[in-house]
mmCIF file of C-alpha atoms in Angstrom:
data_model
loop_
_atom_site.group_PDB
_atom_site.id
_atom_site.type_symbol
_atom_site.label_atom_id
_atom_site.label_comp_id
_atom_site.label_asym_id
_atom_site.label_seq_id
_atom_site.Cartn_x
_atom_site.Cartn_y
_atom_site.Cartn_z
ATOM 1 C CA UNK A 960 -9.947 -71.146 155.286
ATOM 2 C CA UNK A 961 -8.875 -68.893 152.444
ATOM 3 C CA UNK A 962 -5.213 -68.130 152.110
ATOM 4 C CA UNK A 963 -4.480 -64.476 152.838
ATOM 5 C CA UNK A 964 -1.562 -62.122 152.658
ATOM 6 C CA UNK A 965 0.981 -62.970 155.331
ATOM 7 C CA UNK A 966 2.864 -59.693 155.385
ATOM 8 C CA UNK A 967 2.036 -56.007 155.299
ATOM 9 C CA UNK A 968 0.844 -54.766 151.932
ATOM 10 C CA UNK A 969 1.828 -51.220 152.845
ATOM 11 C CA UNK A 970 5.313 -49.791 152.819
ATOM 12 C CA UNK A 971 7.919 -50.382 155.497
ATOM 13 C CA UNK A 972 10.749 -48.256 156.869
ATOM 14 C CA UNK A 973 12.954 -49.310 153.988
ATOM 15 C CA UNK A 974 11.174 -47.057 151.532
ATOM 16 C CA UNK A 975 12.979 -46.552 148.266
ATOM 17 C CA UNK A 976 13.545 -42.824 148.712
ATOM 18 C CA UNK A 977 15.109 -42.476 145.294
ATOM 19 C CA UNK A 978 11.989 -43.910 143.725
ATOM 20 C CA UNK A 979 9.793 -41.384 145.493
ATOM 21 C CA UNK A 980 12.101 -38.550 144.514
ATOM 22 C CA UNK A 981 11.867 -39.595 140.897
ATOM 23 C CA UNK A 982 8.105 -39.839 141.169
ATOM 24 C CA UNK A 983 7.941 -36.326 142.528
ATOM 25 C CA UNK A 984 10.103 -35.037 139.682
ATOM 26 C CA UNK A 985 8.021 -36.768 137.035
ATOM 27 C CA UNK A 986 4.672 -36.002 138.612
ATOM 28 C CA UNK A 987 1.709 -37.604 136.904
ATOM 29 C CA UNK A 988 1.613 -35.507 133.795
ATOM 30 C CA UNK A 989 1.900 -38.388 131.339
ATOM 31 C CA UNK A 990 3.761 -38.177 128.063
ATOM 32 C CA UNK A 991 7.178 -39.629 127.464
ATOM 33 C CA UNK A 992 8.312 -38.702 130.961
ATOM 34 C CA UNK A 993 5.853 -41.078 132.646
ATOM 35 C CA UNK A 994 6.240 -44.805 132.387
ATOM 36 C CA UNK A 995 8.651 -46.722 130.243
ATOM 37 C CA UNK A 996 8.288 -47.648 126.594
ATOM 38 C CA UNK A 997 5.171 -47.686 124.473
ATOM 39 C CA UNK A 998 2.106 -49.876 124.562
ATOM 40 C CA UNK A 999 2.271 -52.852 122.209
ATOM 41 C CA UNK A 1000 0.423 -52.413 118.917
ATOM 42 C CA UNK A 1001 0.039 -56.106 118.176
ATOM 43 C CA UNK A 1002 0.998 -59.463 119.607
ATOM 44 C CA UNK A 1003 3.429 -61.958 118.186
ATOM 45 C CA UNK A 1004 4.319 -65.537 118.959
ATOM 46 C CA UNK A 1005 4.400 -66.645 122.570
ATOM 47 C CA UNK A 1006 7.933 -66.804 123.955
ATOM 48 C CA UNK A 1007 7.321 -69.961 125.973
ATOM 49 C CA UNK A 1008 7.790 -68.435 129.420
ATOM 50 C CA UNK A 1009 6.787 -65.506 131.630
ATOM 51 C CA UNK A 1010 8.257 -64.276 134.906
ATOM 52 C CA UNK A 1011 5.731 -62.923 137.400
ATOM 53 C CA UNK A 1012 6.263 -60.894 140.586
ATOM 54 C CA UNK A 1013 3.198 -61.190 142.784
ATOM 55 C CA UNK A 1014 1.558 -60.921 146.165
ATOM 56 C CA UNK A 1015 1.370 -64.309 147.923
ATOM 57 C CA UNK A 1016 -1.780 -66.104 146.844
ATOM 58 C CA UNK A 1017 -2.094 -64.397 143.457
ATOM 59 C CA UNK A 1018 -0.233 -66.979 141.333
ATOM 60 C CA UNK A 1019 -0.929 -70.497 142.625
ATOM 61 C CA UNK A 1020 0.296 -73.529 140.700
ATOM 62 C CA UNK A 1021 -0.575 -76.335 143.096
ATOM 63 C CA UNK A 1022 2.816 -76.410 144.815
ATOM 64 C CA UNK A 1023 1.395 -74.869 148.007
ATOM 65 C CA UNK A 1024 -1.891 -76.774 147.818
ATOM 66 C CA UNK A 1025 -2.532 -79.429 145.140
ATOM 67 C CA UNK A 1026 -6.187 -78.373 145.100
ATOM 68 C CA UNK A 1027 -5.335 -74.757 144.286
ATOM 69 C CA UNK A 1028 -3.953 -74.255 140.795
ATOM 70 C CA UNK A 1029 -4.964 -71.725 138.174
ATOM 71 C CA UNK A 1030 -1.485 -71.499 136.635
ATOM 72 C CA UNK A 1031 -1.412 -74.925 134.967
ATOM 73 C CA UNK A 1032 -4.456 -74.229 132.739
ATOM 74 C CA UNK A 1033 -2.780 -71.016 131.585
ATOM 75 C CA UNK A 1034 0.449 -72.839 130.766
ATOM 76 C CA UNK A 1035 -1.407 -75.546 128.874
ATOM 77 C CA UNK A 1036 -3.454 -73.033 126.862
ATOM 78 C CA UNK A 1037 -0.628 -70.664 125.964
ATOM 79 C CA UNK A 1038 2.588 -72.667 126.158
ATOM 80 C CA UNK A 1039 3.958 -69.974 128.493
ATOM 81 C CA UNK A 1040 5.693 -71.569 131.458
ATOM 82 C CA UNK A 1041 5.202 -69.457 134.580
ATOM 83 C CA UNK A 1042 7.891 -68.682 137.130
ATOM 84 C CA UNK A 1043 6.785 -66.635 140.101
ATOM 85 C CA UNK A 1044 8.461 -64.745 142.922
ATOM 86 C CA UNK A 1045 6.333 -63.443 145.773
ATOM 87 C CA UNK A 1046 6.946 -60.273 147.773
ATOM 88 C CA UNK A 1047 5.788 -59.104 151.171
ATOM 89 C CA UNK A 1048 5.530 -55.308 150.792
ATOM 90 C CA UNK A 1049 4.970 -52.791 148.044
ATOM 91 C CA UNK A 1050 8.461 -51.388 148.655
ATOM 92 C CA UNK A 1051 9.931 -54.807 147.988
ATOM 93 C CA UNK A 1052 7.999 -55.062 144.735
ATOM 94 C CA UNK A 1053 9.153 -51.617 143.594
ATOM 95 C CA UNK A 1054 12.779 -52.473 144.260
ATOM 96 C CA UNK A 1055 12.579 -55.886 142.589
ATOM 97 C CA UNK A 1056 11.017 -54.418 139.454
ATOM 98 C CA UNK A 1057 14.082 -52.218 139.033
ATOM 99 C CA UNK A 1058 16.148 -55.334 138.329
ATOM 100 C CA UNK A 1059 14.375 -55.910 135.015
ATOM 101 C CA UNK A 1060 14.067 -59.606 135.816
ATOM 102 C CA UNK A 1061 10.264 -59.755 135.805
ATOM 103 C CA UNK A 1062 7.760 -59.449 132.979
ATOM 104 C CA UNK A 1063 4.655 -58.845 135.098
ATOM 105 C CA UNK A 1064 3.904 -57.493 138.565
ATOM 106 C CA UNK A 1065 0.771 -57.316 140.708
ATOM 107 C CA UNK A 1066 0.993 -53.831 142.190
ATOM 108 C CA UNK A 1067 -1.075 -52.097 144.841
ATOM 109 C CA UNK A 1068 -1.926 -48.426 144.611
ATOM 110 C CA UNK A 1069 0.880 -47.437 146.973
ATOM 111 C CA UNK A 1070 3.356 -48.776 144.390
ATOM 112 C CA UNK A 1071 1.816 -48.188 140.959
ATOM 113 C CA UNK A 1072 2.657 -44.519 140.501
ATOM 114 C CA UNK A 1073 6.202 -45.122 141.659
ATOM 115 C CA UNK A 1074 6.578 -47.857 139.047
ATOM 116 C CA UNK A 1075 5.098 -45.656 136.329
ATOM 117 C CA UNK A 1076 7.212 -42.594 137.105
ATOM 118 C CA UNK A 1077 10.405 -44.633 137.363
ATOM 119 C CA UNK A 1078 9.786 -46.004 133.879
ATOM 120 C CA UNK A 1079 9.686 -49.566 135.180
ATOM 121 C CA UNK A 1080 6.284 -50.407 133.685
ATOM 122 C CA UNK A 1081 4.782 -49.685 130.285
ATOM 123 C CA UNK A 1082 1.339 -48.558 129.150
ATOM 124 C CA UNK A 1083 -0.926 -51.412 128.096
ATOM 125 C CA UNK A 1084 -2.982 -51.693 124.938
ATOM 126 C CA UNK A 1085 -6.326 -52.887 126.260
ATOM 127 C CA UNK A 1086 -7.432 -53.796 122.722
ATOM 128 C CA UNK A 1087 -5.042 -56.732 123.056
ATOM 129 C CA UNK A 1088 -6.726 -57.828 126.303
ATOM 130 C CA UNK A 1089 -10.259 -59.009 125.386
ATOM 131 C CA UNK A 1090 -11.305 -59.679 128.996
ATOM 132 C CA UNK A 1091 -10.590 -56.050 129.889
ATOM 133 C CA UNK A 1092 -13.990 -55.125 128.488
ATOM 134 C CA UNK A 1093 -15.818 -56.942 131.285
ATOM 135 C CA UNK A 1094 -13.950 -55.275 134.157
ATOM 136 C CA UNK A 1095 -16.002 -52.931 136.324
ATOM 137 C CA UNK A 1096 -15.850 -49.392 134.984
ATOM 138 C CA UNK A 1097 -15.265 -47.978 138.472
ATOM 139 C CA UNK A 1098 -11.878 -49.747 138.523
ATOM 140 C CA UNK A 1099 -10.668 -48.565 135.119
ATOM 141 C CA UNK A 1100 -8.490 -45.548 134.314
ATOM 142 C CA UNK A 1101 -8.165 -44.334 137.884
ATOM 143 C CA UNK A 1102 -5.407 -42.192 139.363
ATOM 144 C CA UNK A 1103 -3.600 -45.253 140.734
ATOM 145 C CA UNK A 1104 -3.535 -47.247 137.473
ATOM 146 C CA UNK A 1105 -3.432 -44.694 134.656
ATOM 147 C CA UNK A 1106 -1.875 -41.396 133.638
ATOM 148 C CA UNK A 1107 -3.786 -38.850 131.547
ATOM 149 C CA UNK A 1108 -6.288 -41.520 130.560
ATOM 150 C CA UNK A 1109 -3.584 -43.971 129.466
ATOM 151 C CA UNK A 1110 -3.988 -47.315 131.277
ATOM 152 C CA UNK A 1111 -0.903 -48.893 132.788
ATOM 153 C CA UNK A 1112 -2.423 -52.207 133.727
ATOM 154 C CA UNK A 1113 -5.420 -54.417 134.317
ATOM 155 C CA UNK A 1114 -7.407 -54.208 137.586
ATOM 156 C CA UNK A 1115 -7.454 -57.460 139.546
ATOM 157 C CA UNK A 1116 -9.239 -57.570 142.916
ATOM 158 C CA UNK A 1117 -10.293 -54.877 145.363
ATOM 159 C CA UNK A 1118 -11.521 -54.384 148.905
ATOM 160 C CA UNK A 1119 -12.127 -51.921 151.715
ATOM 161 C CA UNK A 1120 -10.326 -51.448 155.008
ATOM 162 C CA UNK A 1121 -13.334 -51.953 157.262
ATOM 163 C CA UNK A 1122 -14.096 -51.262 160.921
ATOM 164 C CA UNK A 1123 -14.203 -54.472 162.980
ATOM 165 C CA UNK A 1124 -15.862 -54.503 166.390
ATOM 166 C CA UNK A 1125 -16.591 -56.955 169.183
ATOM 167 C CA UNK A 1126 -20.363 -57.421 169.239
ATOM 168 C CA UNK A 1127 -20.365 -57.956 173.017
ATOM 169 C CA UNK A 1128 -18.647 -54.648 173.623
ATOM 170 C CA UNK A 1129 -20.747 -52.982 170.899
ATOM 171 C CA UNK A 1130 -24.289 -54.430 171.081
ATOM 172 C CA UNK A 1131 -25.197 -51.896 168.386
ATOM 173 C CA UNK A 1132 -22.918 -51.561 165.390
ATOM 174 C CA UNK A 1133 -20.809 -48.390 165.438
ATOM 175 C CA UNK A 1134 -21.498 -46.106 162.508
ATOM 176 C CA UNK A 1135 -18.385 -43.934 162.624
ATOM 177 C CA UNK A 1136 -14.620 -44.210 162.832
ATOM 178 C CA UNK A 1137 -14.893 -42.011 165.925
ATOM 179 C CA UNK A 1138 -14.630 -45.166 168.060
ATOM 180 C CA UNK A 1139 -10.953 -45.456 167.068
ATOM 181 C CA UNK A 1140 -10.242 -41.731 167.009
ATOM 182 C CA UNK A 1141 -12.131 -39.187 169.128
ATOM 183 C CA UNK A 1142 -13.706 -41.882 171.327
ATOM 184 C CA UNK A 1143 -10.710 -44.220 171.396
ATOM 185 C CA UNK A 1144 -10.170 -43.413 175.067
ATOM 186 C CA UNK A 1145 -13.237 -45.490 175.875
ATOM 187 C CA UNK A 1146 -11.361 -48.581 174.654
ATOM 188 C CA UNK A 1147 -7.781 -47.800 175.688
ATOM 189 C CA UNK A 1148 -5.395 -50.651 175.005
ATOM 190 C CA UNK A 1149 -7.948 -52.557 172.937
ATOM 191 C CA UNK A 1150 -7.879 -50.444 169.766
ATOM 192 C CA UNK A 1151 -5.986 -51.860 166.796
ATOM 193 C CA UNK A 1152 -4.763 -50.154 163.621
ATOM 194 C CA UNK A 1153 -3.079 -51.187 160.389
ATOM 195 C CA UNK A 1154 0.705 -50.946 160.567
ATOM 196 C CA UNK A 1155 1.719 -48.892 157.538
ATOM 197 C CA UNK A 1156 2.431 -45.263 156.625
ATOM 198 C CA UNK A 1157 -0.569 -45.478 154.268
ATOM 199 C CA UNK A 1158 -2.763 -45.627 157.400
ATOM 200 C CA UNK A 1159 -2.269 -41.862 157.642
ATOM 201 C CA UNK A 1160 -4.878 -41.711 154.884
ATOM 202 C CA UNK A 1161 -7.401 -43.360 157.237
ATOM 203 C CA UNK A 1162 -7.016 -40.424 159.593
ATOM 204 C CA UNK A 1163 -7.419 -38.059 156.642
ATOM 205 C CA UNK A 1164 -10.683 -39.765 155.629
ATOM 206 C CA UNK A 1165 -11.984 -39.161 159.146
ATOM 207 C CA UNK A 1166 -10.875 -35.524 159.122
ATOM 208 C CA UNK A 1167 -12.574 -34.949 155.759
ATOM 209 C CA UNK A 1168 -15.897 -35.511 157.507
ATOM 210 C CA UNK A 1169 -15.207 -34.083 160.955
ATOM 211 C CA UNK A 1170 -12.942 -31.118 160.192
ATOM 212 C CA UNK A 1171 -14.165 -29.897 156.800
ATOM 213 C CA UNK A 1172 -12.449 -26.573 157.373
ATOM 214 C CA UNK A 1173 -9.170 -28.341 156.558
ATOM 215 C CA UNK A 1174 -10.368 -28.631 152.965
ATOM 216 C CA UNK A 1175 -9.214 -32.230 152.421
ATOM 217 C CA UNK A 1176 -10.595 -33.482 149.100
ATOM 218 C CA UNK A 1177 -8.471 -36.606 148.739
ATOM 219 C CA UNK A 1178 -6.795 -38.454 151.643
ATOM 220 C CA UNK A 1179 -3.686 -39.091 149.512
ATOM 221 C CA UNK A 1180 -3.316 -35.411 148.580
ATOM 222 C CA UNK A 1181 -2.441 -33.609 151.796
ATOM 223 C CA UNK A 1182 -0.729 -30.253 152.005
ATOM 224 C CA UNK A 1183 1.435 -29.522 155.042
ATOM 225 C CA UNK A 1184 -1.422 -28.277 157.244
ATOM 226 C CA UNK A 1185 -3.719 -31.157 156.321
ATOM 227 C CA UNK A 1186 -0.946 -33.688 156.746
ATOM 228 C CA UNK A 1187 -0.016 -32.379 160.180
ATOM 229 C CA UNK A 1188 -3.646 -32.571 161.290
ATOM 230 C CA UNK A 1189 -3.762 -36.247 160.284
ATOM 231 C CA UNK A 1190 -0.454 -36.956 162.024
ATOM 232 C CA UNK A 1191 -1.616 -35.188 165.190
ATOM 233 C CA UNK A 1192 -4.817 -37.258 165.210
ATOM 234 C CA UNK A 1193 -2.814 -40.470 164.939
ATOM 235 C CA UNK A 1194 -0.439 -39.397 167.696
ATOM 236 C CA UNK A 1195 -3.478 -38.872 169.929
ATOM 237 C CA UNK A 1196 -4.775 -42.293 168.921
ATOM 238 C CA UNK A 1197 -1.422 -43.925 169.716
ATOM 239 C CA UNK A 1198 -2.045 -43.801 173.458
ATOM 240 C CA UNK A 1199 -5.055 -46.065 173.024
ATOM 241 C CA UNK A 1200 -3.694 -48.560 170.479
ATOM 242 C CA UNK A 1201 -2.906 -51.948 171.958
ATOM 243 C CA UNK A 1202 -1.351 -53.310 168.795
ATOM 244 C CA UNK A 1203 -0.584 -52.249 165.251
ATOM 245 C CA UNK A 1204 -1.110 -55.226 162.981
ATOM 246 C CA UNK A 1205 0.088 -56.343 159.571
ATOM 247 C CA UNK A 1206 -0.097 -60.115 160.041
ATOM 248 C CA UNK A 1207 -3.746 -61.167 159.709
ATOM 249 C CA UNK A 1208 -3.208 -64.117 162.079
ATOM 250 C CA UNK A 1209 -2.290 -61.739 164.886
ATOM 251 C CA UNK A 1210 -5.446 -59.717 164.390
ATOM 252 C CA UNK A 1211 -7.570 -62.861 164.357
ATOM 253 C CA UNK A 1212 -5.968 -63.953 167.614
ATOM 254 C CA UNK A 1213 -6.371 -60.517 169.226
ATOM 255 C CA UNK A 1214 -10.093 -60.342 168.443
ATOM 256 C CA UNK A 1215 -10.563 -63.967 169.488
ATOM 257 C CA UNK A 1216 -8.987 -63.384 172.901
ATOM 258 C CA UNK A 1217 -10.554 -59.950 173.395
ATOM 259 C CA UNK A 1218 -7.203 -58.173 173.456
ATOM 260 C CA UNK A 1219 -8.611 -56.065 170.609
ATOM 261 C CA UNK A 1220 -12.252 -54.997 170.482
ATOM 262 C CA UNK A 1221 -12.291 -52.417 167.679
ATOM 263 C CA UNK A 1222 -10.113 -51.383 164.740
ATOM 264 C CA UNK A 1223 -9.258 -51.670 161.075
ATOM 265 C CA UNK A 1224 -9.672 -54.982 159.267
ATOM 266 C CA UNK A 1225 -10.476 -56.752 155.988
ATOM 267 C CA UNK A 1226 -13.671 -58.580 155.074
ATOM 268 C CA UNK A 1227 -11.827 -61.869 154.683
ATOM 269 C CA UNK A 1228 -10.589 -61.665 158.298
ATOM 270 C CA UNK A 1229 -14.180 -61.278 159.487
ATOM 271 C CA UNK A 1230 -15.128 -64.276 157.347
ATOM 272 C CA UNK A 1231 -12.520 -66.377 159.148
ATOM 273 C CA UNK A 1232 -13.568 -65.146 162.581
ATOM 274 C CA UNK A 1233 -17.238 -65.753 161.796
ATOM 275 C CA UNK A 1234 -16.440 -69.307 160.721
ATOM 276 C CA UNK A 1235 -14.810 -69.840 164.112
ATOM 277 C CA UNK A 1236 -17.773 -68.445 166.032
ATOM 278 C CA UNK A 1237 -16.093 -65.236 167.183
ATOM 279 C CA UNK A 1238 -18.214 -62.365 168.487
ATOM 280 C CA UNK A 1239 -17.137 -59.900 165.799
ATOM 281 C CA UNK A 1240 -18.652 -58.068 162.882
ATOM 282 C CA UNK A 1241 -17.617 -55.379 160.401
ATOM 283 C CA UNK A 1242 -19.071 -52.193 159.019
ATOM 284 C CA UNK A 1243 -18.180 -49.573 156.430
ATOM 285 C CA UNK A 1244 -18.505 -46.388 158.519
ATOM 286 C CA UNK A 1245 -20.395 -43.319 157.380
ATOM 287 C CA UNK A 1246 -17.161 -41.434 156.609
ATOM 288 C CA UNK A 1247 -16.129 -44.042 154.040
ATOM 289 C CA UNK A 1248 -12.856 -45.965 154.151
ATOM 290 C CA UNK A 1249 -9.527 -46.533 152.498
ATOM 291 C CA UNK A 1250 -8.983 -49.698 150.488
ATOM 292 C CA UNK A 1251 -7.009 -51.352 147.729
ATOM 293 C CA UNK A 1252 -7.390 -52.067 144.034
ATOM 294 C CA UNK A 1253 -4.497 -54.114 142.711
ATOM 295 C CA UNK A 1254 -3.250 -53.834 139.140
ATOM 296 C CA UNK A 1255 -1.434 -56.293 136.867
ATOM 297 C CA UNK A 1256 1.316 -54.324 135.118
ATOM 298 C CA UNK A 1257 3.865 -55.203 132.412
ATOM 299 C CA UNK A 1258 7.534 -54.340 132.741
ATOM 300 C CA UNK A 1259 8.896 -51.801 130.292
ATOM 301 C CA UNK A 1260 11.821 -54.221 129.870
ATOM 302 C CA UNK A 1261 9.698 -57.356 129.561
ATOM 303 C CA UNK A 1262 11.641 -60.135 127.856
ATOM 304 C CA UNK A 1263 8.412 -62.018 127.211
ATOM 305 C CA UNK A 1264 5.816 -59.364 126.352
ATOM 306 C CA UNK A 1265 3.497 -61.678 124.425
ATOM 307 C CA UNK A 1266 3.225 -64.137 127.290
ATOM 308 C CA UNK A 1267 2.850 -61.147 129.623
ATOM 309 C CA UNK A 1268 -0.173 -59.910 127.682
ATOM 310 C CA UNK A 1269 -1.539 -63.441 127.639
ATOM 311 C CA UNK A 1270 -1.300 -63.568 131.440
ATOM 312 C CA UNK A 1271 -3.062 -60.205 131.867
ATOM 313 C CA UNK A 1272 -5.919 -61.419 129.699
ATOM 314 C CA UNK A 1273 -6.107 -64.808 131.373
ATOM 315 C CA UNK A 1274 -6.103 -63.535 134.961
ATOM 316 C CA UNK A 1275 -8.909 -61.110 134.033
ATOM 317 C CA UNK A 1276 -11.000 -63.960 132.584
ATOM 318 C CA UNK A 1277 -14.083 -64.770 134.686
ATOM 319 C CA UNK A 1278 -13.106 -68.188 136.042
ATOM 320 C CA UNK A 1279 -9.443 -67.404 136.690
ATOM 321 C CA UNK A 1280 -10.214 -64.056 138.299
ATOM 322 C CA UNK A 1281 -12.933 -65.608 140.437
ATOM 323 C CA UNK A 1282 -10.619 -68.371 141.636
ATOM 324 C CA UNK A 1283 -7.677 -66.079 142.382
ATOM 325 C CA UNK A 1284 -9.603 -63.353 144.180
ATOM 326 C CA UNK A 1285 -11.645 -65.851 146.220
ATOM 327 C CA UNK A 1286 -8.474 -67.602 147.339
ATOM 328 C CA UNK A 1287 -6.902 -64.292 148.315
ATOM 329 C CA UNK A 1288 -10.035 -62.915 149.958
ATOM 330 C CA UNK A 1289 -11.268 -59.897 147.967
ATOM 331 C CA UNK A 1290 -13.900 -58.850 145.457
ATOM 332 C CA UNK A 1291 -13.329 -59.914 141.832
ATOM 333 C CA UNK A 1292 -13.035 -57.447 138.967
ATOM 334 C CA UNK A 1293 -16.191 -58.326 136.988
ATOM 335 C CA UNK A 1294 -19.772 -59.519 137.279
ATOM 336 C CA UNK A 1295 -18.860 -62.441 135.055
ATOM 337 C CA UNK A 1296 -16.372 -63.625 137.688
ATOM 338 C CA UNK A 1297 -19.162 -63.685 140.265
ATOM 339 C CA UNK A 1298 -20.811 -66.466 138.273
ATOM 340 C CA UNK A 1299 -17.974 -68.666 139.578
ATOM 341 C CA UNK A 1300 -18.229 -67.485 143.199
ATOM 342 C CA UNK A 1301 -20.944 -67.758 145.842
ATOM 343 C CA UNK A 1302 -19.669 -64.993 148.135
ATOM 344 C CA UNK A 1303 -19.710 -61.894 145.961
ATOM 345 C CA UNK A 1304 -22.472 -60.352 148.029
ATOM 346 C CA UNK A 1305 -20.332 -60.488 151.163
ATOM 347 C CA UNK A 1306 -17.595 -58.580 149.320
ATOM 348 C CA UNK A 1307 -20.062 -56.116 147.749
ATOM 349 C CA UNK A 1308 -18.655 -57.038 144.340
ATOM 350 C CA UNK A 1309 -19.931 -54.802 141.586
ATOM 351 C CA UNK A 1310 -21.731 -52.459 143.994
ATOM 352 C CA UNK A 1311 -20.702 -49.118 142.536
ATOM 353 C CA UNK A 1312 -22.264 -47.127 145.394
ATOM 354 C CA UNK A 1313 -20.314 -49.149 147.934
ATOM 355 C CA UNK A 1314 -17.124 -48.861 145.876
ATOM 356 C CA UNK A 1315 -17.566 -45.084 145.655
ATOM 357 C CA UNK A 1316 -17.091 -44.895 149.427
ATOM 358 C CA UNK A 1317 -13.635 -46.457 149.164
ATOM 359 C CA UNK A 1318 -10.527 -44.320 148.761
ATOM 360 C CA UNK A 1319 -8.176 -46.760 147.039
ATOM 361 C CA UNK A 1320 -4.527 -46.660 148.028
ATOM 362 C CA UNK A 1321 -2.644 -44.175 145.872
ATOM 363 C CA UNK A 1322 0.986 -43.092 146.210
ATOM 364 C CA UNK A 1323 1.154 -39.615 147.813
ATOM 365 C CA UNK A 1324 3.365 -37.290 145.750
ATOM 366 C CA UNK A 1325 4.237 -33.588 145.746
ATOM 367 C CA UNK A 1326 2.100 -32.992 142.654
ATOM 368 C CA UNK A 1327 -1.231 -33.246 144.454
ATOM 369 C CA UNK A 1328 -3.338 -36.076 143.040
ATOM 370 C CA UNK A 1329 -6.492 -34.071 143.789
ATOM 371 C CA UNK A 1330 -5.548 -31.657 140.991
ATOM 372 C CA UNK A 1331 -4.425 -28.687 143.076
ATOM 373 C CA UNK A 1332 -1.543 -26.757 141.569
ATOM 374 C CA UNK A 1333 -1.235 -23.870 144.040
ATOM 375 C CA UNK A 1334 0.344 -25.997 146.783
ATOM 376 C CA UNK A 1335 2.702 -28.925 147.128
ATOM 377 C CA UNK A 1336 1.467 -32.049 148.811
ATOM 378 C CA UNK A 1337 3.466 -34.156 151.266
ATOM 379 C CA UNK A 1338 5.141 -37.066 149.509
ATOM 380 C CA UNK A 1339 5.386 -40.682 150.592
ATOM 381 C CA UNK A 1340 8.901 -40.352 151.986
ATOM 382 C CA UNK A 1341 7.568 -37.854 154.532
ATOM 383 C CA UNK A 1342 4.612 -40.158 155.279
ATOM 384 C CA UNK A 1343 7.083 -42.906 156.136
ATOM 385 C CA UNK A 1344 9.096 -40.669 158.436
ATOM 386 C CA UNK A 1345 5.951 -39.441 160.163
ATOM 387 C CA UNK A 1346 4.707 -42.967 160.686
ATOM 388 C CA UNK A 1347 7.783 -43.815 162.717
ATOM 389 C CA UNK A 1348 7.200 -40.717 164.856
ATOM 390 C CA UNK A 1349 3.567 -41.698 165.364
ATOM 391 C CA UNK A 1350 4.417 -45.176 166.567
ATOM 392 C CA UNK A 1351 7.288 -43.896 168.704
#
């Protein structure tokens, strides 16, 4: 079984409000007000060490499993000794990066813009990262990992938040998210949903298709009316949700026992259930889905910038990226990486049409990320407050 995240990737109640406030003030306009420092122009001698802040399963050195180690080859090739600290939520990562103790961080889209606006991460010079050239174009220079076309990191792995269903309850695969929203009453108590404020975007994706009069163009750019519509939809759904999940083991158990029959999931969870003979399957519904694209970013106060750049290049190399993303349970960042994996098809790796249906997690801010300037959008602090109201 592949190792997977053991804690919620989304934010928790302990949101760093000050960070969001700063993000709102800075916006995403680029220039000297966004991000910290300047991108390196050239590399120097390796410092001999690098401190990495990462999701569990992203930096394995054999200490958890002697058979799983992609850190040692990096250390041997570069002379950079790796120390790693793992985190459980994006909020935790944002707060830890403020300490200046880490050279590199693996950040999800619900953290990246906060890190950029707070000046905690620096732009990267991709000319100094040879393996950047092979990364899928649909992951590069996006609103969650760049500002005004300036990249702030290297894409790692990505995936979609899919719809899982019990094949006994659903002899025919559902084609819409309506089974967890407008038709959720048919499965009261057996609907499951991801436990994070970012799940509000899932409701917004559904409303984009079913209430076009709301004018939602991006599920992370919601004005007050659009945001309230998404919140109201989730409050209606609440009566039918048996469990909100963040621990993948709990979702596996719930679908195994039949306590849950339909809801949000990840491809890797379906892979585990399938290997255990469970009567489940997954689908990317016709409305599309939210998802994640993680980014390796360098601290603006990095004490070991040369080793940091070396890590970004190494982890984007085909074999290392293939090993890390397979272990974690997500699509790799390049076709070359798929040469070292036999499951890329299951993850739709490199399928640009499939990827275009995914709305990758992006930090909601007042400066609407859909480009509107005539309204203010609801920021992430308000999303967090609303999420607590939704769950009750």
